[in-house]
GROMACS .gro file of N, CA and C in nm:
model
  468
    1MET      N    1   0.085  -0.117   0.000
    1MET     CA    2   0.000   0.000   0.000
    1MET      C    3   0.090   0.123   0.000
    2GLY      N    4   0.053   0.221  -0.080
    2GLY     CA    5   0.132   0.342  -0.089
    2GLY      C    6   0.116   0.431   0.033
    3ILE      N    7   0.213   0.519   0.048
    3ILE     CA    8   0.211   0.613   0.161
    3ILE      C    9   0.089   0.705   0.150
    4GLY      N   10   0.055   0.748   0.028
    4GLY     CA   11  -0.062   0.835   0.010
    4GLY      C   12  -0.190   0.767   0.051
    5MET      N   13  -0.204   0.642   0.014
    5MET     CA   14  -0.326   0.569   0.051
    5MET      C   15  -0.330   0.545   0.201
    6PHE      N   16  -0.215   0.526   0.262
    6PHE     CA   17  -0.209   0.510   0.408
    6PHE      C   18  -0.258   0.638   0.476
    7PHE      N   19  -0.214   0.754   0.425
    7PHE     CA   20  -0.258   0.883   0.480
    7PHE      C   21  -0.409   0.898   0.466
    8PHE      N   22  -0.462   0.871   0.347
    8PHE     CA   23  -0.605   0.886   0.327
    8PHE      C   24  -0.685   0.783   0.406
    9GLY      N   25  -0.629   0.665   0.426
    9GLY     CA   26  -0.695   0.566   0.510
    9GLY      C   27  -0.704   0.612   0.654
   10LEU      N   28  -0.594   0.669   0.704
   10LEU     CA   29  -0.597   0.723   0.841
   10LEU      C   30  -0.692   0.842   0.852
   11ALA      N   31  -0.693   0.928   0.749
   11ALA     CA   32  -0.783   1.044   0.750
   11ALA      C   33  -0.929   0.998   0.745
   12PHE      N   34  -0.955   0.888   0.675
   12PHE     CA   35  -1.091   0.836   0.671
   12PHE      C   36  -1.132   0.780   0.806
   13MET      N   37  -1.040   0.705   0.870
   13MET     CA   38  -1.075   0.642   0.997
   13MET      C   39  -1.087   0.742   1.111
   14GLY      N   40  -0.999   0.842   1.115
   14GLY     CA   41  -1.002   0.935   1.227
   14GLY      C   42  -1.048   1.075   1.193
   15GLY      N   43  -1.070   1.101   1.065
   15GLY     CA   44  -1.108   1.235   1.022
   15GLY      C   45  -1.242   1.281   1.075
   16TRP      N   46  -1.336   1.188   1.086
   16TRP     CA   47  -1.468   1.227   1.137
   16TRP      C   48  -1.457   1.273   1.282
   17ALA      N   49  -1.369   1.210   1.359
   17ALA     CA   50  -1.352   1.249   1.499
   17ALA      C   51  -1.287   1.387   1.508
   18ALA      N   52  -1.186   1.411   1.426
   18ALA     CA   53  -1.121   1.542   1.424
   18ALA      C   54  -1.218   1.650   1.382
   19ALA      N   55  -1.302   1.621   1.281
   19ALA     CA   56  -1.401   1.719   1.237
   19ALA      C   57  -1.506   1.743   1.345
   20ALA      N   58  -1.544   1.639   1.417
   20ALA     CA   59  -1.642   1.656   1.526
   20ALA      C   60  -1.585   1.741   1.639
   21VAL      N   61  -1.459   1.717   1.673
   21VAL     CA   62  -1.395   1.798   1.778
   21VAL      C   63  -1.385   1.943   1.733
   22ALA      N   64  -1.347   1.965   1.607
   22ALA     CA   65  -1.338   2.101   1.555
   22ALA      C   66  -1.475   2.168   1.552
   23LEU      N   67  -1.580   2.092   1.522
   23LEU     CA   68  -1.715   2.148   1.522
   23LEU      C   69  -1.757   2.189   1.663
   24VAL      N   70  -1.724   2.107   1.761
   24VAL     CA   71  -1.754   2.143   1.900
   24VAL      C   72  -1.677   2.269   1.939
   25TYR      N   73  -1.551   2.278   1.899
   25TYR     CA   74  -1.472   2.397   1.928
   25TYR      C   75  -1.533   2.521   1.860
   26ALA      N   76  -1.578   2.506   1.736
   26ALA     CA   77  -1.642   2.619   1.667
   26ALA      C   78  -1.771   2.660   1.738
   27ALA      N   79  -1.848   2.563   1.785
   27ALA     CA   80  -1.971   2.594   1.859
   27ALA      C   81  -1.939   2.665   1.990
   28VAL      N   82  -1.836   2.620   2.061
   28VAL     CA   83  -1.795   2.688   2.185
   28VAL      C   84  -1.748   2.829   2.155
   29THR      N   85  -1.674   2.847   2.047
   29THR     CA   86  -1.630   2.981   2.007
   29THR      C   87  -1.750   3.068   1.976
   30LEU      N   88  -1.849   3.014   1.907
   30LEU     CA   89  -1.969   3.090   1.876
   30LEU      C   90  -2.042   3.132   2.003
   31VAL      N   91  -2.053   3.043   2.099
   31VAL     CA   92  -2.121   3.075   2.225
   31VAL      C   93  -2.044   3.184   2.300
   32ARG      N   94  -1.910   3.175   2.298
   32ARG     CA   95  -1.829   3.276   2.368
   32ARG      C   96  -1.838   3.413   2.305
   33VAL      N   97  -1.847   3.420   2.171
   33VAL     CA   98  -1.848   3.551   2.104
   33VAL      C   99  -1.990   3.602   2.079
   34TRP      N  100  -2.089   3.526   2.116
   34TRP     CA  101  -2.227   3.565   2.088
   34TRP      C  102  -2.264   3.702   2.142
   35PRO      N  103  -2.230   3.736   2.268
   35PRO     CA  104  -2.271   3.868   2.318
   35PRO      C  105  -2.190   3.984   2.260
   36GLU      N  106  -2.079   3.957   2.195
   36GLU     CA  107  -1.996   4.064   2.140
   36GLU      C  108  -2.052   4.113   2.008
   37ASP      N  109  -1.999   4.226   1.962
   37ASP     CA  110  -2.045   4.284   1.835
   37ASP      C  111  -2.005   4.195   1.718
   38TRP      N  112  -2.100   4.172   1.629
   38TRP     CA  113  -2.073   4.089   1.511
   38TRP      C  114  -2.037   4.174   1.391
   39MET      N  115  -2.068   4.302   1.397
   39MET     CA  116  -2.032   4.395   1.290
   39MET      C  117  -1.955   4.511   1.350
   40ARG      N  118  -1.870   4.570   1.270
   40ARG     CA  119  -1.795   4.687   1.316
   40ARG      C  120  -1.892   4.805   1.328
   41ARG      N  121  -1.863   4.893   1.419
   41ARG     CA  122  -1.951   5.008   1.441
   41ARG      C  123  -1.911   5.130   1.359
   42ASP      N  124  -1.789   5.137   1.313
   42ASP     CA  125  -1.745   5.254   1.238
   42ASP      C  126  -1.712   5.216   1.094
   43GLY      N  127  -1.715   5.316   1.008
   43GLY     CA  128  -1.682   5.293   0.868
   43GLY      C  129  -1.805   5.290   0.779
   44HIS      N  130  -1.781   5.273   0.653
   44HIS     CA  131  -1.886   5.266   0.553
   44HIS      C  132  -1.971   5.141   0.577
   45PRO      N  133  -2.102   5.144   0.550
   45PRO     CA  134  -2.187   5.027   0.574
   45PRO      C  135  -2.142   4.901   0.498
   46VAL      N  136  -2.092   4.918   0.378
   46VAL     CA  137  -2.046   4.802   0.301
   46VAL      C  138  -1.922   4.742   0.366
   47ALA      N  139  -1.832   4.830   0.411
   47ALA     CA  140  -1.712   4.782   0.479
   47ALA      C  141  -1.748   4.713   0.610
   48ARG      N  142  -1.847   4.764   0.680
   48ARG     CA  143  -1.890   4.700   0.805
   48ARG      C  144  -1.948   4.562   0.777
   49LEU      N  145  -2.016   4.547   0.664
   49LEU     CA  146  -2.075   4.419   0.627
   49LEU      C  147  -1.967   4.319   0.584
   50LEU      N  148  -1.870   4.365   0.508
   50LEU     CA  149  -1.769   4.275   0.452
   50LEU      C  150  -1.656   4.243   0.548
   51VAL      N  151  -1.619   4.336   0.634
   51VAL     CA  152  -1.508   4.314   0.727
   51VAL      C  153  -1.568   4.284   0.864
   52PRO      N  154  -1.562   4.160   0.907
   52PRO     CA  155  -1.627   4.123   1.034
   52PRO      C  156  -1.551   4.176   1.154
   53ALA      N  157  -1.619   4.179   1.265
   53ALA     CA  158  -1.557   4.216   1.392
   53ALA      C  159  -1.459   4.106   1.433
   54PRO      N  160  -1.361   4.139   1.517
   54PRO     CA  161  -1.261   4.038   1.556
   54PRO      C  162  -1.322   3.912   1.619
   55ALA      N  163  -1.427   3.928   1.698
   55ALA     CA  164  -1.489   3.810   1.760
   55ALA      C  165  -1.550   3.719   1.654
   56TYR      N  166  -1.617   3.777   1.557
   56TYR     CA  167  -1.678   3.697   1.450
   56TYR      C  168  -1.570   3.635   1.362
   57LEU      N  169  -1.458   3.704   1.348
   57LEU     CA  170  -1.348   3.650   1.269
   57LEU      C  171  -1.290   3.525   1.336
   58ARG      N  172  -1.283   3.523   1.470
   58ARG     CA  173  -1.236   3.403   1.542
   58ARG      C  174  -1.330   3.285   1.514
   59PHE      N  175  -1.460   3.311   1.513
   59PHE     CA  176  -1.556   3.205   1.482
   59PHE      C  177  -1.539   3.157   1.338
   60ASP      N  178  -1.516   3.248   1.247
   60ASP     CA  179  -1.498   3.211   1.106
   60ASP      C  180  -1.375   3.123   1.088
   61VAL      N  181  -1.267   3.153   1.157
   61VAL     CA  182  -1.146   3.071   1.149
   61VAL      C  183  -1.173   2.931   1.204
   62ALA      N  184  -1.242   2.924   1.318
   62ALA     CA  185  -1.275   2.792   1.376
   62ALA      C  186  -1.364   2.712   1.282
   63LEU      N  187  -1.459   2.779   1.219
   63LEU     CA  188  -1.548   2.711   1.124
   63LEU      C  189  -1.472   2.668   0.998
   64ALA      N  190  -1.376   2.748   0.955
   64ALA     CA  191  -1.296   2.712   0.837
   64ALA      C  192  -1.211   2.587   0.864
   65VAL      N  193  -1.155   2.578   0.983
   65VAL     CA  194  -1.078   2.458   1.019
   65VAL      C  195  -1.170   2.337   1.021
   66THR      N  196  -1.289   2.353   1.077
   66THR     CA  197  -1.388   2.245   1.078
   66THR      C  198  -1.423   2.201   0.936
   67ALA      N  199  -1.447   2.298   0.849
   67ALA     CA  200  -1.482   2.266   0.711
   67ALA      C  201  -1.367   2.195   0.640
   68PHE      N  202  -1.244   2.239   0.665
   68PHE     CA  203  -1.129   2.174   0.602
   68PHE      C  204  -1.117   2.030   0.647
   69LEU      N  205  -1.132   2.005   0.776
   69LEU     CA  206  -1.123   1.867   0.827
   69LEU      C  207  -1.237   1.781   0.773
   70ALA      N  208  -1.356   1.837   0.765
   70ALA     CA  209  -1.469   1.762   0.709
   70ALA      C  210  -1.446   1.733   0.560
   71ASP      N  211  -1.389   1.829   0.487
   71ASP     CA  212  -1.357   1.807   0.346
   71ASP      C  213  -1.253   1.698   0.329
   72LEU      N  214  -1.151   1.701   0.413
   72LEU     CA  215  -1.048   1.598   0.408
   72LEU      C  216  -1.109   1.460   0.435
   73TRP      N  217  -1.198   1.453   0.531
   73TRP     CA  218  -1.264   1.326   0.561
   73TRP      C  219  -1.348   1.279   0.442
   74LEU      N  220  -1.422   1.371   0.380
   74LEU     CA  221  -1.507   1.335   0.266
   74LEU      C  222  -1.424   1.284   0.148
   75VAL      N  223  -1.315   1.352   0.118
   75VAL     CA  224  -1.228   1.309   0.008
   75VAL      C  225  -1.163   1.176   0.042
   76SER      N  226  -1.121   1.159   0.167
   76SER     CA  227  -1.060   1.032   0.209
   76SER      C  228  -1.160   0.918   0.197
   77MET      N  229  -1.283   0.944   0.233
   77MET     CA  230  -1.386   0.841   0.222
   77MET      C  231  -1.404   0.799   0.076
   78ALA      N  232  -1.408   0.896  -0.014
   78ALA     CA  233  -1.424   0.864  -0.156
   78ALA      C  234  -1.305   0.783  -0.207
   79LEU      N  235  -1.184   0.817  -0.164
   79LEU     CA  236  -1.066   0.745  -0.210
   79LEU      C  237  -1.058   0.604  -0.152
   80VAL      N  238  -1.090   0.590  -0.025
   80VAL     CA  239  -1.083   0.458   0.038
   80VAL      C  240  -1.184   0.363  -0.026
   81PHE      N  241  -1.306   0.409  -0.047
   81PHE     CA  242  -1.406   0.322  -0.109
   81PHE      C  243  -1.377   0.298  -0.256
   82GLY      N  244  -1.317   0.395  -0.324
   82GLY     CA  245  -1.283   0.378  -0.466
   82GLY      C  246  -1.160   0.294  -0.489
   83ALA      N  247  -1.076   0.280  -0.387
   83ALA     CA  248  -0.954   0.201  -0.403
   83ALA      C  249  -0.984   0.052  -0.410
   84ASP      N  250  -1.103   0.012  -0.375
   84ASP     CA  251  -1.139  -0.129  -0.374
   84ASP      C  252  -1.200  -0.169  -0.508
   85GLY      N  253  -1.119  -0.164  -0.612
   85GLY     CA  254  -1.162  -0.217  -0.739
   85GLY      C  255  -1.212  -0.116  -0.839
   86VAL      N  256  -1.201   0.015  -0.812
   86VAL     CA  257  -1.245   0.116  -0.908
   86VAL      C  258  -1.125   0.192  -0.964
   87PHE      N  259  -1.047   0.254  -0.875
   87PHE     CA  260  -0.933   0.333  -0.918
   87PHE      C  261  -0.811   0.245  -0.936
   88THR      N  262  -0.725   0.280  -1.033
   88THR     CA  263  -0.605   0.200  -1.060
   88THR      C  264  -0.479   0.284  -1.045
   89GLU      N  265  -0.479   0.384  -0.960
   89GLU     CA  266  -0.361   0.468  -0.942
   89GLU      C  267  -0.249   0.389  -0.877
   90ASP      N  268  -0.125   0.417  -0.917
   90ASP     CA  269  -0.009   0.345  -0.867
   90ASP      C  270   0.011   0.362  -0.717
   91TRP      N  271  -0.013   0.481  -0.664
   91TRP     CA  272   0.015   0.506  -0.522
   91TRP      C  273  -0.088   0.440  -0.431
   92MET      N  274  -0.195   0.385  -0.488
   92MET     CA  275  -0.295   0.319  -0.405
   92MET      C  276  -0.260   0.173  -0.378
   93GLY      N  277  -0.163   0.119  -0.447
   93GLY     CA  278  -0.132  -0.022  -0.431
   93GLY      C  279  -0.223  -0.105  -0.521
   94TYR      N  280  -0.229  -0.232  -0.497
   94TYR     CA  281  -0.313  -0.318  -0.579
   94TYR      C  282  -0.459  -0.292  -0.547
   95PRO      N  283  -0.537  -0.250  -0.645
   95PRO     CA  284  -0.675  -0.211  -0.616
   95PRO      C  285  -0.772  -0.327  -0.600
   96GLY      N  286  -0.729  -0.448  -0.620
   96GLY     CA  287  -0.820  -0.560  -0.603
   96GLY      C  288  -0.888  -0.596  -0.734
   97MET      N  289  -0.990  -0.676  -0.725
   97MET     CA  290  -1.059  -0.721  -0.846
   97MET      C  291  -1.152  -0.613  -0.898
   98MET      N  292  -1.186  -0.623  -1.025
   98MET     CA  293  -1.275  -0.524  -1.085
   98MET      C  294  -1.413  -0.531  -1.023
   99ASP      N  295  -1.467  -0.415  -0.998
   99ASP     CA  296  -1.600  -0.406  -0.939
   99ASP      C  297  -1.694  -0.347  -1.044
  100PRO      N  298  -1.776  -0.428  -1.110
  100PRO     CA  299  -1.862  -0.375  -1.216
  100PRO      C  300  -1.967  -0.277  -1.165
  101THR      N  301  -1.997  -0.279  -1.035
  101THR     CA  302  -2.094  -0.181  -0.984
  101THR      C  303  -2.032  -0.045  -0.964
  102GLY      N  304  -1.899  -0.034  -0.976
  102GLY     CA  305  -1.832   0.094  -0.955
  102GLY      C  306  -1.813   0.176  -1.080
  103GLN      N  307  -1.879   0.139  -1.188
  103GLN     CA  308  -1.858   0.208  -1.315
  103GLN      C  309  -1.894   0.356  -1.306
  104GLY      N  310  -1.998   0.392  -1.238
  104GLY     CA  311  -2.037   0.533  -1.226
  104GLY      C  312  -1.988   0.597  -1.097
  105TYR      N  313  -1.902   0.527  -1.023
  105TYR     CA  314  -1.857   0.576  -0.894
  105TYR      C  315  -1.777   0.705  -0.906
  106GLN      N  316  -1.684   0.708  -1.000
  106GLN     CA  317  -1.599   0.825  -1.015
  106GLN      C  318  -1.680   0.949  -1.051
  107ALA      N  319  -1.772   0.935  -1.146
  107ALA     CA  320  -1.856   1.049  -1.184
  107ALA      C  321  -1.946   1.091  -1.069
  108GLY      N  322  -1.995   0.996  -0.994
  108GLY     CA  323  -2.079   1.029  -0.878
  108GLY      C  324  -2.003   1.102  -0.770
  109VAL      N  325  -1.879   1.060  -0.746
  109VAL     CA  326  -1.796   1.126  -0.645
  109VAL      C  327  -1.763   1.268  -0.688
  110VAL      N  328  -1.725   1.285  -0.813
  110VAL     CA  329  -1.694   1.419  -0.863
  110VAL      C  330  -1.816   1.510  -0.852
  111SER      N  331  -1.930   1.460  -0.890
  111SER     CA  332  -2.053   1.540  -0.881
  111SER      C  333  -2.088   1.573  -0.736
  112ALA      N  334  -2.074   1.475  -0.647
  112ALA     CA  335  -2.105   1.499  -0.506
  112ALA      C  336  -2.010   1.601  -0.444
  113LEU      N  337  -1.882   1.593  -0.477
  113LEU     CA  338  -1.787   1.690  -0.421
  113LEU      C  339  -1.814   1.831  -0.473
  114ARG      N  340  -1.844   1.842  -0.600
  114ARG     CA  341  -1.875   1.975  -0.655
  114ARG      C  342  -2.003   2.032  -0.596
  115SER      N  343  -2.105   1.950  -0.584
  115SER     CA  344  -2.231   1.997  -0.525
  115SER      C  345  -2.212   2.038  -0.380
  116THR      N  346  -2.139   1.957  -0.305
  116THR     CA  347  -2.111   1.991  -0.166
  116THR      C  348  -2.034   2.121  -0.156
  117ALA      N  349  -1.938   2.140  -0.245
  117ALA     CA  350  -1.859   2.263  -0.244
  117ALA      C  351  -1.946   2.385  -0.265
  118TRP      N  352  -2.034   2.382  -0.362
  118TRP     CA  353  -2.111   2.501  -0.392
  118TRP      C  354  -2.222   2.526  -0.291
  119TRP      N  355  -2.281   2.421  -0.235
  119TRP     CA  356  -2.383   2.440  -0.131
  119TRP      C  357  -2.319   2.497  -0.004
  120THR      N  358  -2.208   2.441   0.037
  120THR     CA  359  -2.145   2.491   0.159
  120THR      C  360  -2.084   2.629   0.138
  121PHE      N  361  -2.035   2.657   0.017
  121PHE     CA  362  -1.987   2.790  -0.015
  121PHE      C  363  -2.101   2.891  -0.004
  122GLY      N  364  -2.217   2.857  -0.059
  122GLY     CA  365  -2.332   2.947  -0.052
  122GLY      C  366  -2.377   2.972   0.090
  123LEU      N  367  -2.378   2.868   0.172
  123LEU     CA  368  -2.416   2.886   0.313
  123LEU      C  369  -2.315   2.972   0.387
  124ALA      N  370  -2.187   2.953   0.358
  124ALA     CA  371  -2.085   3.034   0.423
  124ALA      C  372  -2.095   3.181   0.381
  125VAL      N  373  -2.125   3.206   0.255
  125VAL     CA  374  -2.141   3.345   0.210
  125VAL      C  375  -2.264   3.407   0.275
  126LEU      N  376  -2.372   3.333   0.284
  126LEU     CA  377  -2.492   3.386   0.351
  126LEU      C  378  -2.464   3.419   0.499
  127GLY      N  379  -2.376   3.341   0.561
  127GLY     CA  380  -2.341   3.366   0.700
  127GLY      C  381  -2.224   3.462   0.717
  128ARG      N  382  -2.174   3.519   0.608
  128ARG     CA  383  -2.061   3.611   0.607
  128ARG      C  384  -1.935   3.548   0.664
  129CYS      N  385  -1.917   3.418   0.642
  129CYS     CA  386  -1.796   3.347   0.685
  129CYS      C  387  -1.704   3.339   0.563
  130TRP      N  388  -1.629   3.445   0.538
  130TRP     CA  389  -1.552   3.457   0.415
  130TRP      C  390  -1.437   3.357   0.409
  131ILE      N  391  -1.373   3.331   0.520
  131ILE     CA  392  -1.262   3.235   0.519
  131ILE      C  393  -1.315   3.094   0.493
  132THR      N  394  -1.425   3.061   0.556
  132THR     CA  395  -1.486   2.929   0.534
  132THR      C  396  -1.530   2.914   0.389
  133ALA      N  397  -1.587   3.019   0.332
  133ALA     CA  398  -1.628   3.014   0.192
  133ALA      C  399  -1.507   2.992   0.101
  134GLY      N  400  -1.396   3.057   0.132
  134GLY     CA  401  -1.274   3.037   0.054
  134GLY      C  402  -1.221   2.896   0.064
  135VAL      N  403  -1.227   2.838   0.184
  135VAL     CA  404  -1.182   2.700   0.201
  135VAL      C  405  -1.270   2.606   0.119
  136GLN      N  406  -1.400   2.627   0.124
  136GLN     CA  407  -1.492   2.537   0.054
  136GLN      C  408  -1.477   2.547  -0.097
  137VAL      N  409  -1.457   2.666  -0.149
  137VAL     CA  410  -1.444   2.681  -0.294
  137VAL      C  411  -1.303   2.644  -0.340
  138GLY      N  412  -1.209   2.634  -0.248
  138GLY     CA  413  -1.073   2.598  -0.285
  138GLY      C  414  -1.043   2.450  -0.274
  139VAL      N  415  -1.093   2.385  -0.171
  139VAL     CA  416  -1.055   2.247  -0.144
  139VAL      C  417  -1.137   2.147  -0.226
  140LEU      N  418  -1.268   2.152  -0.214
  140LEU     CA  419  -1.352   2.049  -0.276
  140LEU      C  420  -1.350   2.048  -0.429
  141PRO      N  421  -1.358   2.163  -0.498
  141PRO     CA  422  -1.348   2.155  -0.644
  141PRO      C  423  -1.214   2.102  -0.693
  142LEU      N  424  -1.104   2.137  -0.623
  142LEU     CA  425  -0.974   2.081  -0.662
  142LEU      C  426  -0.968   1.931  -0.636
  143ALA      N  427  -1.027   1.887  -0.525
  143ALA     CA  428  -1.032   1.743  -0.497
  143ALA      C  429  -1.117   1.671  -0.601
  144ALA      N  430  -1.228   1.733  -0.642
  144ALA     CA  431  -1.313   1.672  -0.744
  144ALA      C  432  -1.238   1.661  -0.877
  145TRP      N  433  -1.163   1.765  -0.912
  145TRP     CA  434  -1.084   1.760  -1.035
  145TRP      C  435  -0.979   1.651  -1.025
  146TRP      N  436  -0.912   1.642  -0.910
  146TRP     CA  437  -0.807   1.543  -0.889
  146TRP      C  438  -0.863   1.401  -0.901
  147ILE      N  439  -0.974   1.375  -0.837
  147ILE     CA  440  -1.035   1.242  -0.844
  147ILE      C  441  -1.085   1.214  -0.986
  148GLY      N  442  -1.130   1.317  -1.056
  148GLY     CA  443  -1.175   1.301  -1.193
  148GLY      C  444  -1.062   1.263  -1.289
  149THR      N  445  -0.937   1.291  -1.252
  149THR     CA  446  -0.825   1.257  -1.339
  149THR      C  447  -0.774   1.114  -1.319
  150PHE      N  448  -0.826   1.042  -1.219
  150PHE     CA  449  -0.779   0.906  -1.192
  150PHE      C  450  -0.818   0.814  -1.307
  151ASP      N  451  -0.728   0.721  -1.336
  151ASP     CA  452  -0.762   0.613  -1.428
  151ASP      C  453  -0.846   0.512  -1.352
  152THR      N  454  -0.947   0.463  -1.418
  152THR     CA  455  -1.030   0.357  -1.358
  152THR      C  456  -1.025   0.237  -1.452
  153TYR      N  457  -1.080   0.127  -1.405
  153TYR     CA  458  -1.087   0.010  -1.491
  153TYR      C  459  -1.177   0.036  -1.611
  154TYR      N  460  -1.262   0.136  -1.603
  154TYR     CA  461  -1.362   0.157  -1.707
  154TYR      C  462  -1.320   0.264  -1.806
  155THR      N  463  -1.209   0.339  -1.777
  155THR     CA  464  -1.165   0.441  -1.870
  155THR      C  465  -1.029   0.409  -1.930
  156THR      N  466  -0.964   0.300  -1.886
  156THR     CA  467  -0.833   0.268  -1.942
  156THR      C  468  -0.842   0.164  -2.051
   0.00000   0.00000   0.00000
């Protein structure tokens, strides 16, 4: 088994726990900053809307870390399940026997990652979490493109 697949296997097995801990930390941060100002009091109204207060910025950073860990877990899950007879990448090791039910797996994973990216990006923008929105639009579409470039038993 390749080192890369070992990393993604570990991220799949423990990534959900890391994302859950980060989510709890983000919730605690939100509770702590709740009574503080969420918008700046001085400046142009557009600048006050776009540039969050320091307390809200701390929450956004905690939420961005949570989103990154959840994205890593989601990508790891797709790779671990796809390594069992769908993907034929060298760094994954021997992928096992061909799985005829996995023919649409790669397209489904790419579509799911892109949809997740844009839905979570939209929610982050609605919540004015600019760092989280940047993480979501940066990580998941690149992961979807990367997984889309894999050779499979059905495209080689």
